Amino acid sequence: MFYYDITFILLIPAMIFSMIASGSVRSTFSNYSGVRVRRGITGAQAARMLLDANGLTDVRIEAVAGSLTDNYDPRTRVVHLSQPVCNAASISAVAVACHECGYALQHAYGYTPLTVRSSIVPVVNFASRFSWIFIIIGLVLMGQGLYTSGGSNVGTLVFDIGVIAYLVVLAFHLVTLPVEFNASSRALKQMETMQIVDSDELTGAKKVLKAAAMTYVASTAMVIAQLLRLLVLRGRRN
């Protein structure tokens, strides 16, 4: 069976990495959520300060439900902050809020990886939705002995279409990495320059953002591991 194939073992290291990264970001965020910044400003206030200082007075800040659901929407130019970030005056809240503003800075200055990522979102949504459909159908057809007039296995062709679509998903993850690291770098620089946090608080902010970045690295590692698994499956079925 496809989902219980022995090649599943290829995913185990990435799965472990992903679980560690997820646990780390939640643990680190929780730890520094209990440490109040000396200036006493909330995540929303820090975000507003950063945006205004960079001339982005037209970028709005809105609260959203959930935890760690923070994001920046380049289409509407809105920074969405989750409740634990928006109204809290902790190191975690300020760090995450400024990180989201880092995307707004990227957008304002035309940061190429962000532009590329935003432009391929519709294609990625389509690819992620249909890649596995083609892959599974291809695996089923590989053993049916169906061939095209040119002598190619129909199942292999369908499977390869799925893999190509999956490569688009991988490309999205790869371009996301520099976007994430750059957003954190911009945020930390602004936090230090504007003295939003003290030097020792900046150390905590770095830990929060580093832990968050590792979740994106883990996600990319999982996609790469899954791709390797698919290539092995293709070789075994042919």
Short mmCIF file of N, CA and C in Angstrom, two decimals, residues 43-223:
data_model
loop_
_atom_site.label_atom_id
_atom_site.label_comp_id
_atom_site.label_asym_id
_atom_site.label_seq_id
_atom_site.Cartn_x
_atom_site.Cartn_y
_atom_site.Cartn_z
N GLY A 43 2.53 44.36 21.63
CA GLY A 43 2.94 43.98 20.28
C GLY A 43 2.38 44.93 19.24
N ALA A 44 1.11 45.32 19.41
CA ALA A 44 0.48 46.23 18.45
C ALA A 44 1.15 47.60 18.48
N GLN A 45 1.49 48.06 19.67
CA GLN A 45 2.15 49.37 19.78
C GLN A 45 3.55 49.34 19.16
N ALA A 46 4.27 48.24 19.39
CA ALA A 46 5.61 48.11 18.80
C ALA A 46 5.52 48.07 17.28
N ALA A 47 4.53 47.34 16.77
CA ALA A 47 4.33 47.25 15.32
C ALA A 47 4.02 48.62 14.73
N ARG A 48 3.16 49.36 15.40
CA ARG A 48 2.80 50.70 14.91
C ARG A 48 4.00 51.63 14.90
N MET A 49 4.82 51.55 15.94
CA MET A 49 6.03 52.37 16.02
C MET A 49 6.96 52.05 14.86
N LEU A 50 7.17 50.77 14.61
CA LEU A 50 8.09 50.35 13.56
C LEU A 50 7.59 50.79 12.19
N LEU A 51 6.32 50.56 11.93
CA LEU A 51 5.75 50.92 10.63
C LEU A 51 5.82 52.43 10.39
N ASP A 52 5.41 53.19 11.39
CA ASP A 52 5.40 54.65 11.24
C ASP A 52 6.81 55.21 11.04
N ALA A 53 7.78 54.62 11.76
CA ALA A 53 9.17 55.10 11.65
C ALA A 53 9.73 54.86 10.26
N ASN A 54 9.13 53.91 9.52
CA ASN A 54 9.60 53.61 8.17
C ASN A 54 8.66 54.15 7.10
N GLY A 55 7.80 55.08 7.49
CA GLY A 55 6.92 55.72 6.53
C GLY A 55 5.74 54.89 6.07
N LEU A 56 5.46 53.80 6.76
CA LEU A 56 4.36 52.91 6.35
C LEU A 56 3.11 53.19 7.20
N THR A 57 2.75 54.45 7.24
CA THR A 57 1.60 54.85 8.05
C THR A 57 0.27 54.33 7.50
N ASP A 58 0.27 53.93 6.21
CA ASP A 58 -0.96 53.43 5.60
C ASP A 58 -1.16 51.93 5.81
N VAL A 59 -0.17 51.26 6.39
CA VAL A 59 -0.31 49.83 6.69
C VAL A 59 -1.09 49.68 8.00
N ARG A 60 -2.19 48.95 7.93
CA ARG A 60 -3.05 48.80 9.11
C ARG A 60 -2.61 47.62 9.96
N ILE A 61 -3.04 47.65 11.22
CA ILE A 61 -2.80 46.56 12.15
C ILE A 61 -4.16 46.09 12.64
N GLU A 62 -4.43 44.80 12.50
CA GLU A 62 -5.70 44.25 12.93
C GLU A 62 -5.49 43.00 13.77
N ALA A 63 -6.32 42.83 14.78
CA ALA A 63 -6.25 41.65 15.64
C ALA A 63 -7.00 40.49 14.98
N VAL A 64 -6.46 39.29 15.12
CA VAL A 64 -7.12 38.08 14.60
C VAL A 64 -7.19 37.04 15.70
N ALA A 65 -8.11 36.13 15.56
CA ALA A 65 -8.28 35.08 16.56
C ALA A 65 -7.17 34.04 16.47
N GLY A 66 -7.01 33.27 17.52
CA GLY A 66 -6.06 32.17 17.52
C GLY A 66 -4.73 32.53 18.16
N SER A 67 -3.84 31.54 18.17
CA SER A 67 -2.50 31.72 18.72
C SER A 67 -1.48 31.44 17.64
N LEU A 68 -0.49 32.30 17.51
CA LEU A 68 0.53 32.19 16.48
C LEU A 68 -0.08 32.17 15.08
N THR A 69 -1.14 32.94 14.91
CA THR A 69 -1.81 33.07 13.61
C THR A 69 -1.43 34.40 12.95
N ASP A 70 -0.39 35.01 13.43
CA ASP A 70 0.06 36.31 12.93
C ASP A 70 0.52 36.22 11.47
N ASN A 71 0.22 37.24 10.69
CA ASN A 71 0.64 37.25 9.29
C ASN A 71 0.52 38.66 8.72
N TYR A 72 1.17 38.85 7.57
CA TYR A 72 1.04 40.10 6.83
C TYR A 72 0.45 39.79 5.46
N ASP A 73 -0.60 40.53 5.09
CA ASP A 73 -1.25 40.33 3.80
C ASP A 73 -0.82 41.46 2.86
N PRO A 74 0.04 41.15 1.88
CA PRO A 74 0.51 42.20 0.96
C PRO A 74 -0.58 42.74 0.05
N ARG A 75 -1.67 41.99 -0.12
CA ARG A 75 -2.75 42.45 -0.99
C ARG A 75 -3.52 43.60 -0.36
N THR A 76 -3.76 43.50 0.93
CA THR A 76 -4.52 44.53 1.64
C THR A 76 -3.63 45.44 2.47
N ARG A 77 -2.33 45.09 2.55
CA ARG A 77 -1.37 45.85 3.36
C ARG A 77 -1.83 45.95 4.81
N VAL A 78 -2.12 44.78 5.36
CA VAL A 78 -2.58 44.70 6.74
C VAL A 78 -1.71 43.71 7.51
N VAL A 79 -1.24 44.13 8.68
CA VAL A 79 -0.51 43.24 9.59
C VAL A 79 -1.54 42.66 10.56
N HIS A 80 -1.72 41.34 10.51
CA HIS A 80 -2.65 40.68 11.41
C HIS A 80 -1.89 40.13 12.62
N LEU A 81 -2.32 40.49 13.79
CA LEU A 81 -1.68 40.03 15.02
C LEU A 81 -2.67 39.23 15.86
N SER A 82 -2.24 38.06 16.31
CA SER A 82 -3.09 37.23 17.16
C SER A 82 -3.26 37.90 18.52
N GLN A 83 -4.27 37.50 19.23
CA GLN A 83 -4.57 38.13 20.52
C GLN A 83 -3.41 38.06 21.51
N PRO A 84 -2.69 36.90 21.62
CA PRO A 84 -1.56 36.84 22.56
C PRO A 84 -0.41 37.76 22.17
N VAL A 85 -0.41 38.25 20.95
CA VAL A 85 0.65 39.15 20.47
C VAL A 85 0.18 40.59 20.47
N CYS A 86 -1.01 40.82 19.99
CA CYS A 86 -1.53 42.16 19.81
C CYS A 86 -1.59 42.97 21.10
N ASN A 87 -2.11 42.37 22.15
CA ASN A 87 -2.37 43.12 23.38
C ASN A 87 -1.41 42.83 24.52
N ALA A 88 -0.39 42.02 24.27
CA ALA A 88 0.56 41.67 25.33
C ALA A 88 1.82 42.52 25.24
N ALA A 89 2.40 42.81 26.40
CA ALA A 89 3.63 43.63 26.45
C ALA A 89 4.81 42.75 26.84
N SER A 90 4.93 41.63 26.15
CA SER A 90 6.01 40.68 26.45
C SER A 90 7.05 40.67 25.34
N ILE A 91 8.20 40.06 25.63
CA ILE A 91 9.25 39.94 24.63
C ILE A 91 8.75 39.15 23.42
N SER A 92 8.02 38.07 23.68
CA SER A 92 7.49 37.25 22.59
C SER A 92 6.55 38.05 21.71
N ALA A 93 5.63 38.79 22.33
CA ALA A 93 4.65 39.56 21.58
C ALA A 93 5.31 40.62 20.72
N VAL A 94 6.24 41.35 21.29
CA VAL A 94 6.92 42.41 20.55
C VAL A 94 7.76 41.84 19.41
N ALA A 95 8.45 40.73 19.68
CA ALA A 95 9.29 40.11 18.65
C ALA A 95 8.46 39.63 17.47
N VAL A 96 7.37 38.94 17.74
CA VAL A 96 6.52 38.42 16.67
C VAL A 96 5.87 39.56 15.90
N ALA A 97 5.40 40.58 16.60
CA ALA A 97 4.75 41.72 15.95
C ALA A 97 5.73 42.43 15.01
N CYS A 98 6.94 42.63 15.48
CA CYS A 98 7.94 43.30 14.64
C CYS A 98 8.36 42.42 13.46
N HIS A 99 8.36 41.11 13.69
CA HIS A 99 8.67 40.18 12.60
C HIS A 99 7.65 40.30 11.48
N GLU A 100 6.38 40.38 11.84
CA GLU A 100 5.33 40.53 10.82
C GLU A 100 5.49 41.85 10.08
N CYS A 101 5.94 42.88 10.79
CA CYS A 101 6.20 44.17 10.14
C CYS A 101 7.39 44.07 9.19
N GLY A 102 8.27 43.09 9.46
CA GLY A 102 9.40 42.86 8.56
C GLY A 102 8.93 42.53 7.16
N TYR A 103 7.80 41.81 7.04
CA TYR A 103 7.23 41.51 5.73
C TYR A 103 6.75 42.79 5.05
N ALA A 104 6.15 43.67 5.86
CA ALA A 104 5.66 44.94 5.30
C ALA A 104 6.82 45.77 4.76
N LEU A 105 7.96 45.72 5.45
CA LEU A 105 9.15 46.42 4.96
C LEU A 105 9.65 45.79 3.66
N GLN A 106 9.65 44.46 3.61
CA GLN A 106 10.05 43.77 2.39
C GLN A 106 9.15 44.18 1.23
N HIS A 107 7.87 44.23 1.50
CA HIS A 107 6.90 44.58 0.47
C HIS A 107 7.13 46.02 -0.02
N ALA A 108 7.38 46.91 0.93
CA ALA A 108 7.57 48.32 0.58
C ALA A 108 8.82 48.55 -0.25
N TYR A 109 9.85 47.77 0.03
CA TYR A 109 11.12 47.96 -0.67
C TYR A 109 11.34 46.97 -1.81
N GLY A 110 10.30 46.20 -2.14
CA GLY A 110 10.38 45.30 -3.29
C GLY A 110 11.37 44.18 -3.12
N TYR A 111 11.38 43.55 -1.95
CA TYR A 111 12.29 42.43 -1.69
C TYR A 111 11.94 41.28 -2.64
N THR A 112 12.87 40.90 -3.47
CA THR A 112 12.60 39.95 -4.56
C THR A 112 12.01 38.61 -4.12
N PRO A 113 12.59 37.92 -3.13
CA PRO A 113 12.00 36.63 -2.72
C PRO A 113 10.53 36.75 -2.30
N LEU A 114 10.16 37.85 -1.63
CA LEU A 114 8.76 38.04 -1.24
C LEU A 114 7.89 38.24 -2.48
N THR A 115 8.40 39.01 -3.43
CA THR A 115 7.66 39.23 -4.67
C THR A 115 7.43 37.92 -5.41
N VAL A 116 8.48 37.11 -5.48
CA VAL A 116 8.38 35.81 -6.16
C VAL A 116 7.38 34.92 -5.44
N ARG A 117 7.49 34.86 -4.11
CA ARG A 117 6.59 34.00 -3.33
C ARG A 117 5.14 34.42 -3.52
N SER A 118 4.88 35.71 -3.48
CA SER A 118 3.50 36.20 -3.63
C SER A 118 2.95 35.89 -5.03
N SER A 119 3.82 35.98 -6.03
CA SER A 119 3.37 35.79 -7.41
C SER A 119 3.03 34.33 -7.73
N ILE A 120 3.65 33.40 -7.02
CA ILE A 120 3.41 31.98 -7.33
C ILE A 120 2.37 31.33 -6.43
N VAL A 121 1.79 32.09 -5.51
CA VAL A 121 0.80 31.53 -4.59
C VAL A 121 -0.35 30.84 -5.31
N PRO A 122 -0.97 31.46 -6.34
CA PRO A 122 -2.08 30.76 -7.03
C PRO A 122 -1.64 29.43 -7.65
N VAL A 123 -0.45 29.42 -8.23
CA VAL A 123 0.05 28.18 -8.85
C VAL A 123 0.33 27.13 -7.77
N VAL A 124 0.89 27.57 -6.66
CA VAL A 124 1.19 26.65 -5.55
C VAL A 124 -0.08 26.06 -4.98
N ASN A 125 -1.11 26.88 -4.82
CA ASN A 125 -2.38 26.38 -4.29
C ASN A 125 -2.95 25.28 -5.20
N PHE A 126 -2.86 25.51 -6.50
CA PHE A 126 -3.34 24.51 -7.46
C PHE A 126 -2.47 23.25 -7.39
N ALA A 127 -1.16 23.44 -7.37
CA ALA A 127 -0.23 22.31 -7.36
C ALA A 127 -0.38 21.46 -6.11
N SER A 128 -0.50 22.12 -4.96
CA SER A 128 -0.61 21.37 -3.71
C SER A 128 -1.92 20.59 -3.64
N ARG A 129 -2.94 21.10 -4.29
CA ARG A 129 -4.26 20.45 -4.26
C ARG A 129 -4.31 19.22 -5.18
N PHE A 130 -3.62 19.31 -6.32
CA PHE A 130 -3.76 18.24 -7.31
C PHE A 130 -2.53 17.34 -7.46
N SER A 131 -1.40 17.71 -6.87
CA SER A 131 -0.20 16.89 -7.05
C SER A 131 -0.40 15.47 -6.55
N TRP A 132 -0.99 15.33 -5.36
CA TRP A 132 -1.16 13.98 -4.81
C TRP A 132 -2.20 13.17 -5.56
N ILE A 133 -3.17 13.84 -6.15
CA ILE A 133 -4.16 13.12 -6.95
C ILE A 133 -3.47 12.45 -8.14
N PHE A 134 -2.63 13.20 -8.83
CA PHE A 134 -1.89 12.63 -9.98
C PHE A 134 -0.92 11.55 -9.51
N ILE A 135 -0.26 11.77 -8.39
CA ILE A 135 0.72 10.81 -7.90
C ILE A 135 0.06 9.47 -7.55
N ILE A 136 -1.05 9.52 -6.84
CA ILE A 136 -1.73 8.29 -6.44
C ILE A 136 -2.33 7.57 -7.65
N ILE A 137 -2.96 8.34 -8.54
CA ILE A 137 -3.49 7.72 -9.76
C ILE A 137 -2.36 7.09 -10.58
N GLY A 138 -1.24 7.80 -10.66
CA GLY A 138 -0.09 7.28 -11.39
C GLY A 138 0.42 5.98 -10.82
N LEU A 139 0.49 5.90 -9.49
CA LEU A 139 0.95 4.66 -8.84
C LEU A 139 0.00 3.50 -9.14
N VAL A 140 -1.29 3.79 -9.14
CA VAL A 140 -2.27 2.74 -9.43
C VAL A 140 -2.14 2.25 -10.87
N LEU A 141 -1.93 3.18 -11.79
CA LEU A 141 -1.87 2.84 -13.22
C LEU A 141 -0.56 2.19 -13.63
N MET A 142 0.49 2.40 -12.84
CA MET A 142 1.80 1.86 -13.22
C MET A 142 1.79 0.35 -13.41
N GLY A 143 0.99 -0.30 -12.60
CA GLY A 143 0.96 -1.76 -12.69
C GLY A 143 -0.10 -2.31 -13.63
N GLN A 144 -0.80 -1.43 -14.33
CA GLN A 144 -1.88 -1.87 -15.20
C GLN A 144 -1.44 -2.22 -16.61
N GLY A 145 -0.17 -1.90 -16.93
CA GLY A 145 0.34 -2.25 -18.25
C GLY A 145 -0.21 -1.41 -19.39
N LEU A 146 -0.60 -0.17 -19.07
CA LEU A 146 -1.13 0.71 -20.10
C LEU A 146 0.00 1.56 -20.68
N TYR A 147 0.08 1.61 -21.99
CA TYR A 147 1.16 2.35 -22.65
C TYR A 147 0.61 3.27 -23.73
N THR A 148 1.31 4.36 -23.95
CA THR A 148 0.94 5.28 -25.02
C THR A 148 1.42 4.71 -26.35
N SER A 149 1.04 5.36 -27.44
CA SER A 149 1.47 4.90 -28.77
C SER A 149 2.98 5.00 -28.91
N GLY A 150 3.60 5.86 -28.08
CA GLY A 150 5.05 6.01 -28.15
C GLY A 150 5.78 5.03 -27.25
N GLY A 151 5.05 4.18 -26.56
CA GLY A 151 5.66 3.15 -25.72
C GLY A 151 5.91 3.56 -24.28
N SER A 152 5.39 4.71 -23.89
CA SER A 152 5.59 5.17 -22.51
C SER A 152 4.48 4.65 -21.61
N ASN A 153 4.83 4.30 -20.39
CA ASN A 153 3.86 3.83 -19.42
C ASN A 153 2.95 4.99 -19.00
N VAL A 154 1.64 4.80 -19.14
CA VAL A 154 0.68 5.87 -18.82
C VAL A 154 0.78 6.25 -17.35
N GLY A 155 0.90 5.24 -16.49
CA GLY A 155 0.99 5.50 -15.06
C GLY A 155 2.19 6.35 -14.70
N THR A 156 3.31 6.06 -15.34
CA THR A 156 4.53 6.82 -15.07
C THR A 156 4.37 8.28 -15.49
N LEU A 157 3.71 8.49 -16.64
CA LEU A 157 3.49 9.86 -17.11
C LEU A 157 2.60 10.64 -16.14
N VAL A 158 1.54 10.00 -15.67
CA VAL A 158 0.63 10.66 -14.73
C VAL A 158 1.36 10.94 -13.42
N PHE A 159 2.14 9.97 -12.97
CA PHE A 159 2.92 10.13 -11.73
C PHE A 159 3.89 11.30 -11.86
N ASP A 160 4.55 11.39 -13.01
CA ASP A 160 5.53 12.46 -13.23
C ASP A 160 4.87 13.84 -13.23
N ILE A 161 3.64 13.91 -13.72
CA ILE A 161 2.91 15.18 -13.67
C ILE A 161 2.72 15.60 -12.21
N GLY A 162 2.37 14.61 -11.38
CA GLY A 162 2.21 14.89 -9.95
C GLY A 162 3.49 15.34 -9.30
N VAL A 163 4.60 14.72 -9.68
CA VAL A 163 5.90 15.09 -9.12
C VAL A 163 6.28 16.51 -9.54
N ILE A 164 6.03 16.85 -10.79
CA ILE A 164 6.34 18.20 -11.26
C ILE A 164 5.52 19.23 -10.47
N ALA A 165 4.26 18.89 -10.23
CA ALA A 165 3.41 19.79 -9.43
C ALA A 165 3.96 19.91 -8.01
N TYR A 166 4.46 18.80 -7.49
CA TYR A 166 5.02 18.80 -6.14
C TYR A 166 6.30 19.63 -6.08
N LEU A 167 7.04 19.68 -7.18
CA LEU A 167 8.25 20.51 -7.25
C LEU A 167 7.90 21.99 -7.11
N VAL A 168 6.74 22.36 -7.59
CA VAL A 168 6.28 23.75 -7.45
C VAL A 168 6.08 24.06 -5.96
N VAL A 169 5.52 23.10 -5.23
CA VAL A 169 5.33 23.26 -3.79
C VAL A 169 6.68 23.40 -3.10
N LEU A 170 7.65 22.58 -3.51
CA LEU A 170 8.99 22.67 -2.94
C LEU A 170 9.62 24.03 -3.22
N ALA A 171 9.43 24.53 -4.43
CA ALA A 171 9.98 25.84 -4.80
C ALA A 171 9.42 26.92 -3.88
N PHE A 172 8.14 26.81 -3.56
CA PHE A 172 7.51 27.78 -2.66
C PHE A 172 8.16 27.74 -1.28
N HIS A 173 8.40 26.54 -0.77
CA HIS A 173 9.04 26.39 0.54
C HIS A 173 10.46 26.94 0.53
N LEU A 174 11.18 26.69 -0.55
CA LEU A 174 12.57 27.16 -0.64
C LEU A 174 12.64 28.69 -0.68
N VAL A 175 11.73 29.32 -1.42
CA VAL A 175 11.76 30.78 -1.51
C VAL A 175 11.24 31.41 -0.23
N THR A 176 10.49 30.63 0.56
CA THR A 176 9.97 31.14 1.83
C THR A 176 11.08 31.31 2.86
N LEU A 177 12.10 30.47 2.80
CA LEU A 177 13.17 30.53 3.80
C LEU A 177 13.88 31.88 3.84
N PRO A 178 14.38 32.41 2.72
CA PRO A 178 15.01 33.73 2.80
C PRO A 178 14.04 34.83 3.22
N VAL A 179 12.77 34.68 2.86
CA VAL A 179 11.77 35.66 3.27
C VAL A 179 11.66 35.69 4.79
N GLU A 180 11.60 34.50 5.40
CA GLU A 180 11.46 34.41 6.85
C GLU A 180 12.68 34.95 7.57
N PHE A 181 13.85 34.51 7.15
CA PHE A 181 15.08 34.94 7.83
C PHE A 181 15.32 36.44 7.65
N ASN A 182 15.01 36.95 6.47
CA ASN A 182 15.19 38.38 6.22
C ASN A 182 14.20 39.21 7.04
N ALA A 183 12.98 38.73 7.17
CA ALA A 183 11.98 39.45 7.97
C ALA A 183 12.42 39.54 9.43
N SER A 184 12.98 38.44 9.94
CA SER A 184 13.48 38.43 11.32
C SER A 184 14.67 39.38 11.47
N SER A 185 15.56 39.36 10.48
CA SER A 185 16.73 40.23 10.52
C SER A 185 16.31 41.70 10.52
N ARG A 186 15.36 42.06 9.67
CA ARG A 186 14.86 43.43 9.62
C ARG A 186 14.22 43.82 10.95
N ALA A 187 13.43 42.89 11.50
CA ALA A 187 12.73 43.17 12.76
C ALA A 187 13.71 43.42 13.89
N LEU A 188 14.71 42.55 14.02
CA LEU A 188 15.69 42.69 15.10
C LEU A 188 16.49 43.98 14.97
N LYS A 189 16.84 44.33 13.74
CA LYS A 189 17.59 45.56 13.52
C LYS A 189 16.77 46.78 13.92
N GLN A 190 15.49 46.76 13.54
CA GLN A 190 14.61 47.87 13.88
C GLN A 190 14.38 47.95 15.39
N MET A 191 14.21 46.80 16.01
CA MET A 191 13.97 46.77 17.45
C MET A 191 15.16 47.33 18.22
N GLU A 192 16.36 47.05 17.71
CA GLU A 192 17.57 47.54 18.36
C GLU A 192 17.77 49.03 18.08
N THR A 193 17.63 49.42 16.82
CA THR A 193 17.85 50.82 16.43
C THR A 193 16.85 51.76 17.10
N MET A 194 15.60 51.33 17.15
CA MET A 194 14.54 52.16 17.73
C MET A 194 14.44 52.01 19.24
N GLN A 195 15.28 51.11 19.79
CA GLN A 195 15.29 50.85 21.24
C GLN A 195 13.91 50.42 21.74
N ILE A 196 13.26 49.61 20.93
CA ILE A 196 11.97 49.05 21.35
C ILE A 196 12.19 48.09 22.50
N VAL A 197 13.35 47.41 22.48
CA VAL A 197 13.73 46.52 23.59
C VAL A 197 15.15 46.84 24.02
N ASP A 198 15.50 46.45 25.23
CA ASP A 198 16.87 46.61 25.72
C ASP A 198 17.75 45.51 25.14
N SER A 199 19.05 45.63 25.35
CA SER A 199 20.00 44.66 24.78
C SER A 199 19.75 43.25 25.28
N ASP A 200 19.45 43.09 26.56
CA ASP A 200 19.20 41.74 27.07
C ASP A 200 17.86 41.21 26.58
N GLU A 201 16.89 42.08 26.39
CA GLU A 201 15.60 41.67 25.86
C GLU A 201 15.73 41.28 24.39
N LEU A 202 16.66 41.91 23.69
CA LEU A 202 16.90 41.59 22.28
C LEU A 202 17.37 40.14 22.15
N THR A 203 18.14 39.68 23.12
CA THR A 203 18.60 38.29 23.11
C THR A 203 17.42 37.33 23.16
N GLY A 204 16.44 37.65 24.01
CA GLY A 204 15.24 36.83 24.08
C GLY A 204 14.44 36.88 22.80
N ALA A 205 14.37 38.06 22.19
CA ALA A 205 13.64 38.21 20.94
C ALA A 205 14.28 37.37 19.83
N LYS A 206 15.60 37.33 19.82
CA LYS A 206 16.31 36.52 18.83
C LYS A 206 15.96 35.05 18.99
N LYS A 207 15.86 34.60 20.23
CA LYS A 207 15.54 33.19 20.48
C LYS A 207 14.13 32.87 20.00
N VAL A 208 13.20 33.78 20.23
CA VAL A 208 11.82 33.57 19.79
C VAL A 208 11.75 33.46 18.27
N LEU A 209 12.41 34.39 17.58
CA LEU A 209 12.34 34.40 16.12
C LEU A 209 13.13 33.25 15.50
N LYS A 210 14.23 32.85 16.14
CA LYS A 210 15.00 31.71 15.64
C LYS A 210 14.18 30.44 15.74
N ALA A 211 13.48 30.27 16.87
CA ALA A 211 12.64 29.08 17.04
C ALA A 211 11.53 29.06 16.00
N ALA A 212 10.95 30.22 15.72
CA ALA A 212 9.89 30.30 14.71
C ALA A 212 10.43 29.97 13.33
N ALA A 213 11.63 30.45 13.03
CA ALA A 213 12.22 30.20 11.71
C ALA A 213 12.49 28.71 11.50
N MET A 214 12.84 28.01 12.57
CA MET A 214 13.14 26.59 12.45
C MET A 214 11.93 25.77 12.01
N THR A 215 10.72 26.27 12.30
CA THR A 215 9.53 25.55 11.85
C THR A 215 9.44 25.57 10.32
N TYR A 216 9.89 26.66 9.70
CA TYR A 216 9.89 26.75 8.24
C TYR A 216 10.98 25.86 7.65
N VAL A 217 12.11 25.77 8.33
CA VAL A 217 13.18 24.88 7.88
C VAL A 217 12.70 23.44 7.96
N ALA A 218 12.01 23.11 9.05
CA ALA A 218 11.50 21.75 9.23
C ALA A 218 10.46 21.41 8.18
N SER A 219 9.61 22.38 7.87
CA SER A 219 8.59 22.16 6.85
C SER A 219 9.22 21.90 5.49
N THR A 220 10.27 22.65 5.18
CA THR A 220 10.98 22.44 3.92
C THR A 220 11.65 21.08 3.88
N ALA A 221 12.23 20.69 5.01
CA ALA A 221 12.88 19.38 5.10
C ALA A 221 11.87 18.26 4.87
N MET A 222 10.66 18.44 5.37
CA MET A 222 9.62 17.42 5.17
C MET A 222 9.24 17.30 3.71
N VAL A 223 9.13 18.43 3.02
CA VAL A 223 8.78 18.41 1.60
C VAL A 223 9.89 17.73 0.79
#
